[in-house]
Short mmCIF file of N, CA and C in Angstrom, two decimals:
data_model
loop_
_atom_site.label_atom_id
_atom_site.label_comp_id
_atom_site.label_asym_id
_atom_site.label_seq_id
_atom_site.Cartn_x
_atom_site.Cartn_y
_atom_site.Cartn_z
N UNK K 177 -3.02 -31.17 -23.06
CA UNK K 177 -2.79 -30.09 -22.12
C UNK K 177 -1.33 -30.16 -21.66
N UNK K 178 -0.74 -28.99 -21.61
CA UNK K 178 0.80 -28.70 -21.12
C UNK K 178 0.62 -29.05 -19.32
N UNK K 179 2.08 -29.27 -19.21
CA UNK K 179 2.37 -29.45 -17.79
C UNK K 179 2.26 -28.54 -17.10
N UNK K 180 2.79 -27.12 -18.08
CA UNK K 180 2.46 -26.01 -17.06
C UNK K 180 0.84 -25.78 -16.60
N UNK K 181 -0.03 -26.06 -17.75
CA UNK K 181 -1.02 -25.92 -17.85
C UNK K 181 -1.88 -26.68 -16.50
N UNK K 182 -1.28 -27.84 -16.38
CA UNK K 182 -1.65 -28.57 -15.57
C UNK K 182 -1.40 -28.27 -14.51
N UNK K 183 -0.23 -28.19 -13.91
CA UNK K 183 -0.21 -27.82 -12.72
C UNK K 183 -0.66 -26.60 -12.13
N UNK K 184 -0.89 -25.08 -12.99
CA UNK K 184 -1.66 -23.98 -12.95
C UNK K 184 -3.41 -24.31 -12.68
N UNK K 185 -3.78 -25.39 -13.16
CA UNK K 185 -4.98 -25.77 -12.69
C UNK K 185 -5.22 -26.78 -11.64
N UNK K 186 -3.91 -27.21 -11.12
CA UNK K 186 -4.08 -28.12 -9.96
C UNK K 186 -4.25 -27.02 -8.83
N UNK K 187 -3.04 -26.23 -8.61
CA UNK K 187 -2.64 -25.01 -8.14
C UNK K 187 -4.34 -24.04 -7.73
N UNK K 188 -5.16 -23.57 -8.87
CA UNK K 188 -6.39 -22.79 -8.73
C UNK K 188 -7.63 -23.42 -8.35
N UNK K 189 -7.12 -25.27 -8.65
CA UNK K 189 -8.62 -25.57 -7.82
C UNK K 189 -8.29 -25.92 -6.02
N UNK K 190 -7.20 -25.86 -5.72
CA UNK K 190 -6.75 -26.15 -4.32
C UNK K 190 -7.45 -24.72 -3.43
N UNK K 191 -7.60 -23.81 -4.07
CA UNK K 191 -8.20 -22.76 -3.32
C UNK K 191 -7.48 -21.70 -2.82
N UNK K 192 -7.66 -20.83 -2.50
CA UNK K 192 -6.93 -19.77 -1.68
C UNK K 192 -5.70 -20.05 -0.88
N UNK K 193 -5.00 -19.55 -0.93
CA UNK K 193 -3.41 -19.82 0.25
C UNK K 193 -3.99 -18.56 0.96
N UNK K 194 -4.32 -18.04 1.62
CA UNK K 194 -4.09 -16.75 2.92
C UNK K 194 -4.20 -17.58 3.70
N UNK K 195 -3.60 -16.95 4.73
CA UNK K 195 -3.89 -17.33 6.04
C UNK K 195 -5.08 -16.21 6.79
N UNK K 196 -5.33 -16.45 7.67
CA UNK K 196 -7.15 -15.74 8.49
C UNK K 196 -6.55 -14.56 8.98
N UNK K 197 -6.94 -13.52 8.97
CA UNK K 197 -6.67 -12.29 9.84
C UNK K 197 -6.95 -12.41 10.88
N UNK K 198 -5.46 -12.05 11.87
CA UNK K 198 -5.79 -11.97 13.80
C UNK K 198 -7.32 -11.41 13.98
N UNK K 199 -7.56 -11.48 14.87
CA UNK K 199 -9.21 -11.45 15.69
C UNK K 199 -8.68 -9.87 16.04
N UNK K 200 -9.54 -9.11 15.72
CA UNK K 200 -9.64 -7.27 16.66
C UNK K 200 -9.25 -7.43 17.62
N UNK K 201 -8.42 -6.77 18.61
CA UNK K 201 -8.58 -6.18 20.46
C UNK K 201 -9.39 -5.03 20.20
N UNK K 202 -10.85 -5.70 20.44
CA UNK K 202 -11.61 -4.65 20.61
C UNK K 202 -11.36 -3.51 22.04
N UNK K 203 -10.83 -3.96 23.09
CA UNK K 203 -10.06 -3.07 23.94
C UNK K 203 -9.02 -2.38 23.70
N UNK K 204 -8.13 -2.52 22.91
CA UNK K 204 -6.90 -1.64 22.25
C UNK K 204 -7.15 -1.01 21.59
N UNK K 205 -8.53 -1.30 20.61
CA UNK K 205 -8.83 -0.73 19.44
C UNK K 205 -9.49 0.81 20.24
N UNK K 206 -10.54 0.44 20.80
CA UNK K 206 -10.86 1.71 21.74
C UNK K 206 -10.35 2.23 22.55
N UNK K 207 -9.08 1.73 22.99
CA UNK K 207 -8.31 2.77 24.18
C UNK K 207 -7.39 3.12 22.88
N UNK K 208 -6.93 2.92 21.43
CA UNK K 208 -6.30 3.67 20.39
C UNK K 208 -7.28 4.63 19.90
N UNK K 209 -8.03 4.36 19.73
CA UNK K 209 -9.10 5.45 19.42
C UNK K 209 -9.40 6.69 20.23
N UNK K 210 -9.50 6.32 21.44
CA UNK K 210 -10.07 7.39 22.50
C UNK K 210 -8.53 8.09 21.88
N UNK K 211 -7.64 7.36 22.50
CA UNK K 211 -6.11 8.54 22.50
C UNK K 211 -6.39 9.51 21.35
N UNK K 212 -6.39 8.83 20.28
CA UNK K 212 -6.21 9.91 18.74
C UNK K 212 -7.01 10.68 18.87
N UNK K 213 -8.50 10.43 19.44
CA UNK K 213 -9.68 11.49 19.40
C UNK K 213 -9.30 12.54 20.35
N UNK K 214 -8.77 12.28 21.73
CA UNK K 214 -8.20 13.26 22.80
C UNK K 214 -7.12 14.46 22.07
N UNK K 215 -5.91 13.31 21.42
CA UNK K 215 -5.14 14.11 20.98
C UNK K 215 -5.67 15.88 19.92
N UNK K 216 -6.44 14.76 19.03
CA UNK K 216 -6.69 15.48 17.89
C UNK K 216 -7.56 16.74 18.34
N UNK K 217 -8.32 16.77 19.53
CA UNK K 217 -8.97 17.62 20.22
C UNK K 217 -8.39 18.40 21.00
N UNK K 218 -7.31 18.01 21.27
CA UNK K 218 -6.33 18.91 22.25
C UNK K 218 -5.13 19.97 21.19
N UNK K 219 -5.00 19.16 20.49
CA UNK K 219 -4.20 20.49 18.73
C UNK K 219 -5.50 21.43 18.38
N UNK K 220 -6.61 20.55 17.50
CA UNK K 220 -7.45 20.83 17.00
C UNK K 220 -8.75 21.97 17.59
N UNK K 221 -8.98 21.40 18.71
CA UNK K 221 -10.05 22.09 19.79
C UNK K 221 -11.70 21.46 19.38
N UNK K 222 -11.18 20.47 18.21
CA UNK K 222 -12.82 19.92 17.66
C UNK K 222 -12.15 18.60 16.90
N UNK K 223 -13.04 17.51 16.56
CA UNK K 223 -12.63 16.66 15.89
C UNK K 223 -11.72 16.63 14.96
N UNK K 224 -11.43 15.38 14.40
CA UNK K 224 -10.29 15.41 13.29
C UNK K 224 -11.06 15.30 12.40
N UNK K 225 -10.58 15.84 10.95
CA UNK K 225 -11.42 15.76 9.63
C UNK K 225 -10.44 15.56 8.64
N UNK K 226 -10.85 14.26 7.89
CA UNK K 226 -9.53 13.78 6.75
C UNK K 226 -10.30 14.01 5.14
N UNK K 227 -9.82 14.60 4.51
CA UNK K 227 -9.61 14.64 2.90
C UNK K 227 -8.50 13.54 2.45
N UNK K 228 -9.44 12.79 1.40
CA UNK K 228 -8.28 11.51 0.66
C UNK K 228 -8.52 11.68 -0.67
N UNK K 229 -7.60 11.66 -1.19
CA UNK K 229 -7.37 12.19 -2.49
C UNK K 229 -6.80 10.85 -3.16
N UNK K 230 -7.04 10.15 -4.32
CA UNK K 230 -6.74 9.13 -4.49
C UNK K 230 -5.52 9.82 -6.08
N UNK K 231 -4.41 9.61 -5.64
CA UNK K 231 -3.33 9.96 -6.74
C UNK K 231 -3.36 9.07 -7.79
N UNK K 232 -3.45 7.92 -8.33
CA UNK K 232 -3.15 6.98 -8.96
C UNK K 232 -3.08 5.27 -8.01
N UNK K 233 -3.43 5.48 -6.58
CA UNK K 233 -3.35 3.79 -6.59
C UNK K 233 -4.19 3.01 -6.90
N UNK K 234 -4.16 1.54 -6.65
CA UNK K 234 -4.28 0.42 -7.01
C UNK K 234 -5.62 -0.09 -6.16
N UNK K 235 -6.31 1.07 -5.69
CA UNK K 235 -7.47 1.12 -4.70
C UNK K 235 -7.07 0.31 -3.42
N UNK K 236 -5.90 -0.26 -3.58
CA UNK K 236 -6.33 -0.92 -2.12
C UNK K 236 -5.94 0.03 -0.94
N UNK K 237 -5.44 0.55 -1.11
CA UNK K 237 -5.74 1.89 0.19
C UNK K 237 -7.12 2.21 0.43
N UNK K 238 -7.92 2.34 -1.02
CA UNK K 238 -9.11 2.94 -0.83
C UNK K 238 -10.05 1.56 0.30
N UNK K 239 -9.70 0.22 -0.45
CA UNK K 239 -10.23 -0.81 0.45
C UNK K 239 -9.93 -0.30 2.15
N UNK K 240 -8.75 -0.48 2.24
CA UNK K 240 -8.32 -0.06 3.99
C UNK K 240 -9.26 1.24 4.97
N UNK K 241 -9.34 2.03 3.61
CA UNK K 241 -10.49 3.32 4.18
C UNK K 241 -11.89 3.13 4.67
N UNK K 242 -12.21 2.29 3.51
CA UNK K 242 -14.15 2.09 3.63
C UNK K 242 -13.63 0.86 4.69
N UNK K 243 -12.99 0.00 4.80
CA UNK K 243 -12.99 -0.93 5.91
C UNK K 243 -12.95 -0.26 7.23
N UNK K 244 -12.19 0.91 7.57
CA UNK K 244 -12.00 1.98 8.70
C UNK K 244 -13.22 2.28 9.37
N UNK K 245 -13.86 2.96 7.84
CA UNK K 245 -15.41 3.46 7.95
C UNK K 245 -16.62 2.75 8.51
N UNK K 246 -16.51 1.59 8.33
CA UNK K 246 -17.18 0.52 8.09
C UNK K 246 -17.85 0.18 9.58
N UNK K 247 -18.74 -0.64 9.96
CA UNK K 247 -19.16 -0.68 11.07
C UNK K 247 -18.45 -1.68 12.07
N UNK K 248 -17.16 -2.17 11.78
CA UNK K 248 -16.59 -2.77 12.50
C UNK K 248 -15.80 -2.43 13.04
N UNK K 249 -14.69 -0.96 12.18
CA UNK K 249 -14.06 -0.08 13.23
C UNK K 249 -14.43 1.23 13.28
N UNK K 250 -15.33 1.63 13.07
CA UNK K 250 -16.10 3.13 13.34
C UNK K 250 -15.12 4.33 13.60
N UNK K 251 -14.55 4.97 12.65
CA UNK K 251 -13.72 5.44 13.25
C UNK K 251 -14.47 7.30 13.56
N UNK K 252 -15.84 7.23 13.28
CA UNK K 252 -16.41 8.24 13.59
C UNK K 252 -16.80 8.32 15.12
N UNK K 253 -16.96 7.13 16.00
CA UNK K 253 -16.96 6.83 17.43
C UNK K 253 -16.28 7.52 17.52
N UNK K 254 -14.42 8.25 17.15
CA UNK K 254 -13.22 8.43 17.59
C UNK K 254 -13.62 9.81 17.35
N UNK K 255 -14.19 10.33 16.69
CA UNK K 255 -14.12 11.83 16.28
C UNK K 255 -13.16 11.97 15.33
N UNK K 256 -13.06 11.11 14.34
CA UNK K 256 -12.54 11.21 12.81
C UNK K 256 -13.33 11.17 11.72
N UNK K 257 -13.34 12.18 11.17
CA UNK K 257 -14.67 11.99 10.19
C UNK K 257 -13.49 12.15 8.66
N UNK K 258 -13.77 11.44 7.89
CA UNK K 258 -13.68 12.14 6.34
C UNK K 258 -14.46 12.75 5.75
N UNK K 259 -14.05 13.91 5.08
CA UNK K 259 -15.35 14.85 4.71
C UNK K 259 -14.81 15.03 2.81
N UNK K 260 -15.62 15.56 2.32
CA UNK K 260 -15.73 15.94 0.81
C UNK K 260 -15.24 17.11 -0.11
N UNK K 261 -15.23 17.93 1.31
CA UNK K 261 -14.57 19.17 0.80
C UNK K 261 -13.11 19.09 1.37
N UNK K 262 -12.31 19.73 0.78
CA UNK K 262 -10.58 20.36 1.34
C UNK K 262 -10.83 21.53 2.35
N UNK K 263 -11.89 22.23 2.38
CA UNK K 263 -12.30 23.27 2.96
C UNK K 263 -12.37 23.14 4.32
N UNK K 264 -12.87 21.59 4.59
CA UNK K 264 -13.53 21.33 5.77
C UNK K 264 -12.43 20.22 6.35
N UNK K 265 -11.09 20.09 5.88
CA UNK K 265 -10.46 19.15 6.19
C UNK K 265 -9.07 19.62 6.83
N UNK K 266 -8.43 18.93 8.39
CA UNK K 266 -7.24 18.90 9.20
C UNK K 266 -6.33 17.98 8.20
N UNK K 267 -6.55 17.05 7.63
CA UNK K 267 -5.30 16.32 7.18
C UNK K 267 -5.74 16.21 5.65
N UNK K 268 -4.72 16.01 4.52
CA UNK K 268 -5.02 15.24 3.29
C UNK K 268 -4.12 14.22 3.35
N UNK K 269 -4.79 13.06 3.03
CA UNK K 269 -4.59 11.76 2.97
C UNK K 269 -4.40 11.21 1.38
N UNK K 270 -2.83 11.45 0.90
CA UNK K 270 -3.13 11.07 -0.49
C UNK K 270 -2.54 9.40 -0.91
N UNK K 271 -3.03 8.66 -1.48
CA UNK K 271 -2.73 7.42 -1.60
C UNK K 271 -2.45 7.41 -3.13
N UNK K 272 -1.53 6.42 -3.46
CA UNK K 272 -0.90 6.14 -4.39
C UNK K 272 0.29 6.85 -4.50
N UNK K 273 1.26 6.68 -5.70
CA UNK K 273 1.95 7.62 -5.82
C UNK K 273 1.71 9.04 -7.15
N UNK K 274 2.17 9.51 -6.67
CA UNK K 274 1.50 11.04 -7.06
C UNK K 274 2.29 11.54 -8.85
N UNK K 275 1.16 11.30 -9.74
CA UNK K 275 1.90 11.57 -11.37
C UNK K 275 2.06 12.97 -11.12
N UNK K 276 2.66 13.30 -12.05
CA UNK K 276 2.72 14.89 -13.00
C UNK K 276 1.44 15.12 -13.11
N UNK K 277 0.17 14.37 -13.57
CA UNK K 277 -0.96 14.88 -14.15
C UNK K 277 -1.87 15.17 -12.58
N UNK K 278 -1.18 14.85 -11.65
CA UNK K 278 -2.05 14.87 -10.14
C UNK K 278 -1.61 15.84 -9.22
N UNK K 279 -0.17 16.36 -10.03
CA UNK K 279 0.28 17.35 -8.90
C UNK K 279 -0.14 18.94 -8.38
N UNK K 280 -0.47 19.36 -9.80
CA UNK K 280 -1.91 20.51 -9.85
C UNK K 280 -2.84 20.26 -8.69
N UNK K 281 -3.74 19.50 -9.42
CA UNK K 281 -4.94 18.83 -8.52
C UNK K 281 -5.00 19.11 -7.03
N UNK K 282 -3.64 18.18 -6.32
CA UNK K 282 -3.25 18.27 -4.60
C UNK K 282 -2.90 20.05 -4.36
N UNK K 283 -2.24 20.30 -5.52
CA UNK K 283 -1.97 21.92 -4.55
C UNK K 283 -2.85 22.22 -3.70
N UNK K 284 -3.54 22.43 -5.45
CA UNK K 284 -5.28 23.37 -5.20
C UNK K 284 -5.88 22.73 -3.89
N UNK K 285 -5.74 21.19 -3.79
CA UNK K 285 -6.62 20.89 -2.80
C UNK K 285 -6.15 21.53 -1.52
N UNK K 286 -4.21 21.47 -1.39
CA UNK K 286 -3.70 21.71 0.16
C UNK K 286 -4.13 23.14 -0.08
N UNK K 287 -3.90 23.89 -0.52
CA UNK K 287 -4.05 25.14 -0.80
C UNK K 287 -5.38 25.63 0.16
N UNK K 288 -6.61 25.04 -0.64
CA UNK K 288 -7.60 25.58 -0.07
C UNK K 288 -7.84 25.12 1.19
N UNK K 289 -6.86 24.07 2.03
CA UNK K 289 -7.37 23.81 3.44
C UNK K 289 -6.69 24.83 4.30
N UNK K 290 -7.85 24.82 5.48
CA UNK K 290 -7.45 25.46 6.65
C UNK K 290 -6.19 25.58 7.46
N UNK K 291 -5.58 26.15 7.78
CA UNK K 291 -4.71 26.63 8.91
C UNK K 291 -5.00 26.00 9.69
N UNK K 292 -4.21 24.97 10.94
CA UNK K 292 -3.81 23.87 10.77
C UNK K 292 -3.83 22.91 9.85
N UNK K 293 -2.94 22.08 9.16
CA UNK K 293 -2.96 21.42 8.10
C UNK K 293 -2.02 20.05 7.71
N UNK K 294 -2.15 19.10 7.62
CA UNK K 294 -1.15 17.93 7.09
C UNK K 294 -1.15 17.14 6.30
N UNK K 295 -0.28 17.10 5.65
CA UNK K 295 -0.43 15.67 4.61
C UNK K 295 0.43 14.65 4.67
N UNK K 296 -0.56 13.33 4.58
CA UNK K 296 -0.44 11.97 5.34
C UNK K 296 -0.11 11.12 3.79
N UNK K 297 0.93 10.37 3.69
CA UNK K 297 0.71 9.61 2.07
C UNK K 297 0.85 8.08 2.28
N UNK K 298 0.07 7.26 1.81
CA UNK K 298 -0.18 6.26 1.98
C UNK K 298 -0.01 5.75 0.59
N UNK K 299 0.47 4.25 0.66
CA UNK K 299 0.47 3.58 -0.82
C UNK K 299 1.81 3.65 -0.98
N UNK K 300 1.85 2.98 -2.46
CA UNK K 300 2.99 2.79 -2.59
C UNK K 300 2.96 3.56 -4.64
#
């Protein structure tokens, strides 16, 4: 066995290097929440509703989303919902960066949303 070899397997049985993710402020988290839900109700006159359109990333945006969703930060408590249609959506949320073969696609989608409207891009 090579040295590199070796030390690549000293290296993978030592385990994970991360360090632990900070603990929630579950109090910040809900006085950030209330704000965005107020806000978004005070432009809007009704909840916020996000369309995400996944351009080409590497899903981990998509991870950050369903974690959002998820029952640990609820972000439907806030009056943010993601919905399925463009029809029914205040913001598009597109992640990754955006090919030639995806740029069609987003028109149509901004296109068919409502009056008020934004697009949010996430990813890299």
């Amino acid at each position: 066995m090579s040295s590199v070899a070796r030390l690549l397997l000293r290296e993978l049985l030592r385990g994970p290097r991360t360090i632990p993710a900070p603990d929630a402020d579950p109090l910040g988290l809900q006085q950030l929440g209330l704000a965005l839900g107020q806000r978004a109700r005070a432009c809007l006159g009704r909840s916020f509703r996000i369309r995400e359109v996944d351009a080409g990333s590497c899903n981990g945006c998509e991870l950050e989303i369903q974690a959002v969703n998820g029952p640990v930060y609820d972000l439907e408590r806030f009056g943010i919902h993601f919905v399925a249609s463009p029809r029914h959506a205040d913001v598009l949320l597109v992640t990754g960066p955006v090919s030639v073969n995806m740029a069609e696609a987003l028109m149509r989608t901004f296109n068919a949303m409502p009056a008020p409207k934004w697009v949010v891009a996430m990813g890299d």
